[in-house]
């Protein structure tokens, strides 16, 4: 077996893959959040629609999107492989285990939190991504250029209380998943130097609060706006 194959089939190799794909997905979240913040611009969705058009038609971004889908799939598959492996290695569990004392609630429930995010993603992609690529999204013209009016699709989706509420709940799940996943990725990659780890943990917590909070503010804002 080659060195690379050997690393991939080891537990640490699988954890490294989880960490690298996780950090890549985190970088996607920053880009996606920055673009979506254009939804708050008071221009009837022009900036957001033009941004979405660029993101879905630019050839380089389309290639990055394919890498992103692959990143999501690999992250999910390796999480399943690792949890099956852990179950096989310890089918009965330790008699004296005190999980509450030895690990945090988040670290023990990363799988469940990940599943919540996966369900969120499937529903999210169906609502926006699928509609944009295969559905019938209304169009708008800006300076003679006709683009999909995704802003109207987002506004309509978030005017439904259950849909907006589902997003807020999913973002709480995302917050917990990130608050453990972010720093633990650094630890797996061996970047857990005594000097830097407290700072990485602080940045991780800040990221896990701010990013999901800003994402959740979108459905909340548009739901409240729809009541007016
Ligand atoms: C809550 C506010 C959010 C809004 C308004 C929103 C909106 C959108 C829209 C309009 C699209 C389709 C256009 C595009 O492909 O760029 C999209 C795609 C996508 N969203 Fe979101 N999103 C939100 C949150 C999230 C979150 C929290 C995640 C991940 C946990 C996420 C993951 C994705 C993914 C993976 C795609 C496909 C991207 C691609 O095809 O390159 N979104 N989102």
mmCIF file of C-alpha atoms and ligand atoms in Angstrom:
data_model
loop_
_atom_site.group_PDB
_atom_site.id
_atom_site.type_symbol
_atom_site.label_atom_id
_atom_site.label_comp_id
_atom_site.label_asym_id
_atom_site.label_seq_id
_atom_site.Cartn_x
_atom_site.Cartn_y
_atom_site.Cartn_z
ATOM 1 C CA UNK A 1 0.000 0.000 0.000
ATOM 2 C CA UNK A 2 1.353 3.434 -0.870
ATOM 3 C CA UNK A 3 2.163 5.917 1.899
ATOM 4 C CA UNK A 4 -0.807 8.089 0.844
ATOM 5 C CA UNK A 5 -3.276 5.165 0.911
ATOM 6 C CA UNK A 6 -1.937 4.104 4.299
ATOM 7 C CA UNK A 7 -2.477 7.588 5.741
ATOM 8 C CA UNK A 8 -6.031 7.736 4.290
ATOM 9 C CA UNK A 9 -7.021 4.401 5.801
ATOM 10 C CA UNK A 10 -5.704 5.277 9.285
ATOM 11 C CA UNK A 11 -7.960 6.936 11.861
ATOM 12 C CA UNK A 12 -5.749 10.012 12.048
ATOM 13 C CA UNK A 13 -5.717 10.249 8.229
ATOM 14 C CA UNK A 14 -9.527 10.234 8.191
ATOM 15 C CA UNK A 15 -9.596 12.872 10.940
ATOM 16 C CA UNK A 16 -7.194 15.041 8.919
ATOM 17 C CA UNK A 17 -9.536 14.801 5.924
ATOM 18 C CA UNK A 18 -12.476 15.803 8.158
ATOM 19 C CA UNK A 19 -10.471 18.783 9.451
ATOM 20 C CA UNK A 20 -9.315 19.985 6.029
ATOM 21 C CA UNK A 21 -12.779 19.684 4.452
ATOM 22 C CA UNK A 22 -14.307 21.304 7.580
ATOM 23 C CA UNK A 23 -11.952 24.303 7.346
ATOM 24 C CA UNK A 24 -12.699 24.569 3.620
ATOM 25 C CA UNK A 25 -16.469 24.598 4.369
ATOM 26 C CA UNK A 26 -15.837 27.280 7.009
ATOM 27 C CA UNK A 27 -14.138 29.443 4.366
ATOM 28 C CA UNK A 28 -17.204 28.931 2.113
ATOM 29 C CA UNK A 29 -19.434 30.134 4.968
ATOM 30 C CA UNK A 30 -17.478 33.422 5.148
ATOM 31 C CA UNK A 31 -17.866 34.035 1.384
ATOM 32 C CA UNK A 32 -21.547 32.986 1.377
ATOM 33 C CA UNK A 33 -22.339 35.162 4.384
ATOM 34 C CA UNK A 34 -20.575 38.208 2.889
ATOM 35 C CA UNK A 35 -22.551 37.867 -0.359
ATOM 36 C CA UNK A 36 -25.850 37.277 1.432
ATOM 37 C CA UNK A 37 -25.353 40.437 3.517
ATOM 38 C CA UNK A 38 -26.245 42.275 0.275
ATOM 39 C CA UNK A 39 -29.826 41.172 1.013
ATOM 40 C CA UNK A 40 -29.893 43.967 3.624
ATOM 41 C CA UNK A 41 -29.039 46.645 1.052
ATOM 42 C CA UNK A 42 -32.030 48.877 0.501
ATOM 43 C CA UNK A 43 -32.086 48.510 -3.312
ATOM 44 C CA UNK A 44 -34.926 46.016 -3.934
ATOM 45 C CA UNK A 45 -32.371 43.206 -4.296
ATOM 46 C CA UNK A 46 -30.326 44.633 -7.188
ATOM 47 C CA UNK A 47 -26.872 44.128 -5.618
ATOM 48 C CA UNK A 48 -27.814 40.646 -4.326
ATOM 49 C CA UNK A 49 -29.253 39.522 -7.692
ATOM 50 C CA UNK A 50 -26.192 40.765 -9.601
ATOM 51 C CA UNK A 51 -23.897 39.046 -7.078
ATOM 52 C CA UNK A 52 -25.861 35.753 -7.351
ATOM 53 C CA UNK A 53 -25.719 35.989 -11.150
ATOM 54 C CA UNK A 54 -21.927 36.439 -11.030
ATOM 55 C CA UNK A 55 -21.517 33.548 -8.575
ATOM 56 C CA UNK A 56 -23.540 31.138 -10.705
ATOM 57 C CA UNK A 57 -22.182 32.062 -14.139
ATOM 58 C CA UNK A 58 -18.484 32.830 -13.591
ATOM 59 C CA UNK A 59 -16.540 29.765 -14.888
ATOM 60 C CA UNK A 60 -13.936 29.858 -12.077
ATOM 61 C CA UNK A 61 -16.627 30.080 -9.362
ATOM 62 C CA UNK A 62 -18.469 27.173 -11.023
ATOM 63 C CA UNK A 63 -15.348 25.026 -10.677
ATOM 64 C CA UNK A 64 -14.981 26.114 -7.011
ATOM 65 C CA UNK A 65 -18.667 25.159 -6.523
ATOM 66 C CA UNK A 66 -17.951 21.613 -7.716
ATOM 67 C CA UNK A 67 -15.036 21.406 -5.252
ATOM 68 C CA UNK A 68 -17.463 22.682 -2.587
ATOM 69 C CA UNK A 69 -20.051 19.943 -3.315
ATOM 70 C CA UNK A 70 -17.224 17.376 -3.200
ATOM 71 C CA UNK A 71 -16.029 18.899 0.116
ATOM 72 C CA UNK A 72 -19.510 18.558 1.648
ATOM 73 C CA UNK A 73 -19.889 14.946 0.444
ATOM 74 C CA UNK A 74 -16.398 13.913 1.649
ATOM 75 C CA UNK A 75 -16.962 15.594 5.046
ATOM 76 C CA UNK A 76 -20.269 13.705 5.509
ATOM 77 C CA UNK A 77 -18.926 10.330 4.275
ATOM 78 C CA UNK A 78 -15.822 10.488 6.480
ATOM 79 C CA UNK A 79 -17.890 11.453 9.526
ATOM 80 C CA UNK A 80 -19.973 8.290 8.936
ATOM 81 C CA UNK A 81 -16.868 6.117 8.429
ATOM 82 C CA UNK A 82 -15.258 7.484 11.612
ATOM 83 C CA UNK A 83 -18.344 7.020 13.791
ATOM 84 C CA UNK A 84 -18.842 3.445 12.469
ATOM 85 C CA UNK A 85 -15.173 2.766 13.175
ATOM 86 C CA UNK A 86 -15.524 4.146 16.734
ATOM 87 C CA UNK A 87 -18.607 1.979 17.363
ATOM 88 C CA UNK A 88 -16.819 -1.131 16.068
ATOM 89 C CA UNK A 89 -13.760 -0.405 18.191
ATOM 90 C CA UNK A 90 -15.873 0.024 21.348
ATOM 91 C CA UNK A 91 -19.197 -1.848 20.865
ATOM 92 C CA UNK A 92 -20.033 -2.033 24.597
ATOM 93 C CA UNK A 93 -18.471 1.158 25.898
ATOM 94 C CA UNK A 94 -16.383 1.667 28.979
ATOM 95 C CA UNK A 95 -17.908 0.490 32.262
ATOM 96 C CA UNK A 96 -16.463 3.452 34.105
ATOM 97 C CA UNK A 97 -17.041 5.998 31.344
ATOM 98 C CA UNK A 98 -18.130 9.417 32.531
ATOM 99 C CA UNK A 99 -18.796 11.145 29.210
ATOM 100 C CA UNK A 100 -20.218 14.250 30.918
ATOM 101 C CA UNK A 101 -16.938 14.731 32.780
ATOM 102 C CA UNK A 102 -14.524 13.686 30.064
ATOM 103 C CA UNK A 103 -15.865 15.534 27.026
ATOM 104 C CA UNK A 104 -18.202 18.383 26.173
ATOM 105 C CA UNK A 105 -21.820 17.894 25.078
ATOM 106 C CA UNK A 106 -20.922 19.401 21.676
ATOM 107 C CA UNK A 107 -18.014 17.044 21.034
ATOM 108 C CA UNK A 108 -20.174 14.004 21.873
ATOM 109 C CA UNK A 109 -22.977 15.202 19.588
ATOM 110 C CA UNK A 110 -21.047 16.404 16.536
ATOM 111 C CA UNK A 111 -22.752 13.659 14.459
ATOM 112 C CA UNK A 112 -26.295 14.720 15.418
ATOM 113 C CA UNK A 113 -25.419 18.409 14.943
ATOM 114 C CA UNK A 114 -23.904 17.528 11.545
ATOM 115 C CA UNK A 115 -27.072 15.632 10.605
ATOM 116 C CA UNK A 116 -29.203 18.711 11.453
ATOM 117 C CA UNK A 117 -26.959 20.810 9.183
ATOM 118 C CA UNK A 118 -27.170 18.181 6.420
ATOM 119 C CA UNK A 119 -30.999 18.185 6.573
ATOM 120 C CA UNK A 120 -30.894 21.994 6.555
ATOM 121 C CA UNK A 121 -28.589 21.949 3.504
ATOM 122 C CA UNK A 122 -30.825 19.573 1.551
ATOM 123 C CA UNK A 123 -33.895 21.767 2.198
ATOM 124 C CA UNK A 124 -31.878 24.953 1.567
ATOM 125 C CA UNK A 125 -30.475 23.703 -1.741
ATOM 126 C CA UNK A 126 -33.946 22.544 -2.827
ATOM 127 C CA UNK A 127 -35.403 26.010 -2.095
ATOM 128 C CA UNK A 128 -32.736 28.176 -3.717
ATOM 129 C CA UNK A 129 -30.077 26.284 -5.622
ATOM 130 C CA UNK A 130 -32.482 23.839 -7.331
ATOM 131 C CA UNK A 131 -34.983 26.626 -8.110
ATOM 132 C CA UNK A 132 -32.210 28.710 -9.634
ATOM 133 C CA UNK A 133 -30.765 25.919 -11.766
ATOM 134 C CA UNK A 134 -33.840 23.853 -12.656
ATOM 135 C CA UNK A 135 -36.919 25.785 -11.509
ATOM 136 C CA UNK A 136 -38.732 28.850 -12.781
ATOM 137 C CA UNK A 137 -37.256 31.877 -11.020
ATOM 138 C CA UNK A 138 -38.671 35.282 -12.081
ATOM 139 C CA UNK A 139 -36.189 37.548 -13.843
ATOM 140 C CA UNK A 140 -35.309 41.232 -13.539
ATOM 141 C CA UNK A 141 -33.459 43.513 -15.883
ATOM 142 C CA UNK A 142 -30.637 45.796 -14.705
ATOM 143 C CA UNK A 143 -29.167 48.172 -17.328
ATOM 144 C CA UNK A 144 -30.429 45.871 -20.070
ATOM 145 C CA UNK A 145 -29.002 42.694 -18.466
ATOM 146 C CA UNK A 146 -31.629 40.085 -17.554
ATOM 147 C CA UNK A 147 -30.828 38.087 -14.395
ATOM 148 C CA UNK A 148 -32.675 35.678 -12.103
ATOM 149 C CA UNK A 149 -34.549 37.530 -9.344
ATOM 150 C CA UNK A 150 -33.343 35.336 -6.473
ATOM 151 C CA UNK A 151 -34.017 38.202 -4.043
ATOM 152 C CA UNK A 152 -37.779 37.766 -4.568
ATOM 153 C CA UNK A 153 -37.424 33.980 -4.027
ATOM 154 C CA UNK A 154 -35.542 34.586 -0.726
ATOM 155 C CA UNK A 155 -38.072 37.218 0.457
ATOM 156 C CA UNK A 156 -41.022 34.892 -0.334
ATOM 157 C CA UNK A 157 -39.373 31.922 1.439
ATOM 158 C CA UNK A 158 -38.601 33.906 4.605
ATOM 159 C CA UNK A 159 -42.090 35.400 4.809
ATOM 160 C CA UNK A 160 -43.315 31.945 5.946
ATOM 161 C CA UNK A 161 -42.956 31.679 9.748
ATOM 162 C CA UNK A 162 -42.176 27.945 9.770
ATOM 163 C CA UNK A 163 -39.492 28.292 7.102
ATOM 164 C CA UNK A 164 -37.873 31.274 8.851
ATOM 165 C CA UNK A 165 -38.134 29.430 12.200
ATOM 166 C CA UNK A 166 -36.528 26.318 10.712
ATOM 167 C CA UNK A 167 -33.560 28.430 9.547
ATOM 168 C CA UNK A 168 -33.115 29.938 13.010
ATOM 169 C CA UNK A 169 -33.144 26.461 14.630
ATOM 170 C CA UNK A 170 -30.691 25.119 12.045
ATOM 171 C CA UNK A 171 -28.359 28.079 12.722
ATOM 172 C CA UNK A 172 -28.354 27.179 16.437
ATOM 173 C CA UNK A 173 -27.227 23.672 15.406
ATOM 174 C CA UNK A 174 -24.592 25.221 13.125
ATOM 175 C CA UNK A 175 -23.333 27.400 16.015
ATOM 176 C CA UNK A 176 -22.757 24.382 18.285
ATOM 177 C CA UNK A 177 -21.208 22.344 15.445
ATOM 178 C CA UNK A 178 -18.797 25.181 14.594
ATOM 179 C CA UNK A 179 -17.902 25.996 18.188
ATOM 180 C CA UNK A 180 -16.404 22.525 18.575
ATOM 181 C CA UNK A 181 -15.424 21.767 14.957
ATOM 182 C CA UNK A 182 -13.391 24.918 14.316
ATOM 183 C CA UNK A 183 -10.765 24.567 17.080
ATOM 184 C CA UNK A 184 -10.816 20.773 17.020
ATOM 185 C CA UNK A 185 -9.767 20.907 13.328
ATOM 186 C CA UNK A 186 -6.673 22.892 14.362
ATOM 187 C CA UNK A 187 -5.964 20.366 17.097
ATOM 188 C CA UNK A 188 -6.216 17.414 14.666
ATOM 189 C CA UNK A 189 -3.833 19.179 12.289
ATOM 190 C CA UNK A 190 -1.312 19.411 15.121
ATOM 191 C CA UNK A 191 -1.627 23.193 15.450
ATOM 192 C CA UNK A 192 -2.456 22.911 19.132
ATOM 193 C CA UNK A 193 0.523 24.768 20.499
ATOM 194 C CA UNK A 194 0.015 25.684 24.173
ATOM 195 C CA UNK A 195 0.612 29.329 23.306
ATOM 196 C CA UNK A 196 -1.877 29.604 20.430
ATOM 197 C CA UNK A 197 -4.662 27.190 21.441
ATOM 198 C CA UNK A 198 -6.441 29.564 23.870
ATOM 199 C CA UNK A 199 -6.527 32.201 21.104
ATOM 200 C CA UNK A 200 -7.752 29.666 18.503
ATOM 201 C CA UNK A 201 -10.501 28.604 20.944
ATOM 202 C CA UNK A 202 -11.566 32.247 21.437
ATOM 203 C CA UNK A 203 -11.644 32.938 17.669
ATOM 204 C CA UNK A 204 -13.549 29.669 17.183
ATOM 205 C CA UNK A 205 -16.187 30.675 19.737
ATOM 206 C CA UNK A 206 -16.515 34.167 18.287
ATOM 207 C CA UNK A 207 -16.900 32.742 14.756
ATOM 208 C CA UNK A 208 -19.437 30.154 15.967
ATOM 209 C CA UNK A 209 -21.565 32.919 17.489
ATOM 210 C CA UNK A 210 -21.254 35.726 14.914
ATOM 211 C CA UNK A 211 -21.597 33.745 11.661
ATOM 212 C CA UNK A 212 -24.773 31.746 12.521
ATOM 213 C CA UNK A 213 -26.236 34.865 14.195
ATOM 214 C CA UNK A 214 -25.806 36.909 10.999
ATOM 215 C CA UNK A 215 -27.225 34.063 8.875
ATOM 216 C CA UNK A 216 -30.201 33.754 11.273
ATOM 217 C CA UNK A 217 -30.786 37.529 11.162
ATOM 218 C CA UNK A 218 -31.771 37.176 7.465
ATOM 219 C CA UNK A 219 -34.905 35.008 7.912
ATOM 220 C CA UNK A 220 -35.809 36.997 11.049
ATOM 221 C CA UNK A 221 -35.466 40.341 9.221
ATOM 222 C CA UNK A 222 -37.482 39.271 6.177
ATOM 223 C CA UNK A 223 -40.168 37.586 8.267
ATOM 224 C CA UNK A 224 -40.655 40.747 10.368
ATOM 225 C CA UNK A 225 -40.611 42.844 7.173
ATOM 226 C CA UNK A 226 -43.325 40.624 5.650
ATOM 227 C CA UNK A 227 -45.641 41.467 8.584
ATOM 228 C CA UNK A 228 -45.449 45.206 7.923
HETATM 229 C C1 LIG B 1 -29.673 32.097 6.117
HETATM 230 C C2 LIG B 1 -29.323 32.755 5.082
HETATM 231 C C3 LIG B 1 -28.981 32.143 3.751
HETATM 232 C C4 LIG B 1 -29.446 32.599 2.558
HETATM 233 C C5 LIG B 1 -30.382 33.786 2.325
HETATM 234 C C6 LIG B 1 -28.865 31.769 1.523
HETATM 235 C C7 LIG B 1 -29.114 31.914 0.172
HETATM 236 C C8 LIG B 1 -28.635 31.096 -0.821
HETATM 237 C C9 LIG B 1 -28.953 31.216 -2.215
HETATM 238 C C10 LIG B 1 -29.882 32.301 -2.802
HETATM 239 C C11 LIG B 1 -28.289 30.242 -2.891
HETATM 240 C C12 LIG B 1 -28.343 29.948 -4.423
HETATM 241 C C13 LIG B 1 -27.458 30.853 -5.189
HETATM 242 C C14 LIG B 1 -26.058 30.430 -5.128
HETATM 243 O O1 LIG B 1 -25.767 29.277 -5.501
HETATM 244 O O2 LIG B 1 -25.203 31.266 -4.749
HETATM 245 C C15 LIG B 1 -27.537 29.495 -1.920
HETATM 246 C C16 LIG B 1 -26.711 28.433 -2.193
HETATM 247 C C17 LIG B 1 -26.047 27.677 -1.262
HETATM 248 N N1 LIG B 1 -26.097 27.827 0.115
HETATM 249 FE FE1 LIG B 1 -27.063 29.318 1.104
HETATM 250 N N2 LIG B 1 -28.044 30.818 2.099
HETATM 251 C C18 LIG B 1 -28.099 30.982 3.475
HETATM 252 C C19 LIG B 1 -27.438 30.222 4.412
HETATM 253 C C20 LIG B 1 -26.635 29.125 4.149
HETATM 254 C C21 LIG B 1 -25.932 28.337 5.130
HETATM 255 C C22 LIG B 1 -25.952 28.613 6.642
HETATM 256 C C23 LIG B 1 -25.276 27.345 4.467
HETATM 257 C C24 LIG B 1 -24.393 26.258 4.990
HETATM 258 C C25 LIG B 1 -24.474 25.749 6.204
HETATM 259 C C26 LIG B 1 -25.563 27.506 3.049
HETATM 260 C C27 LIG B 1 -25.084 26.696 2.049
HETATM 261 C C28 LIG B 1 -25.309 26.878 0.694
HETATM 262 C C29 LIG B 1 -24.705 26.060 -0.345
HETATM 263 C C30 LIG B 1 -23.736 24.892 -0.140
HETATM 264 C C31 LIG B 1 -25.155 26.574 -1.576
HETATM 265 C C32 LIG B 1 -24.756 26.122 -2.987
HETATM 266 C C33 LIG B 1 -23.592 26.998 -3.417
HETATM 267 C C34 LIG B 1 -23.117 26.725 -4.827
HETATM 268 O O3 LIG B 1 -23.847 26.149 -5.629
HETATM 269 O O4 LIG B 1 -21.969 27.112 -5.118
HETATM 270 N N3 LIG B 1 -26.381 28.591 2.895
HETATM 271 N N4 LIG B 1 -27.771 30.019 -0.658
#
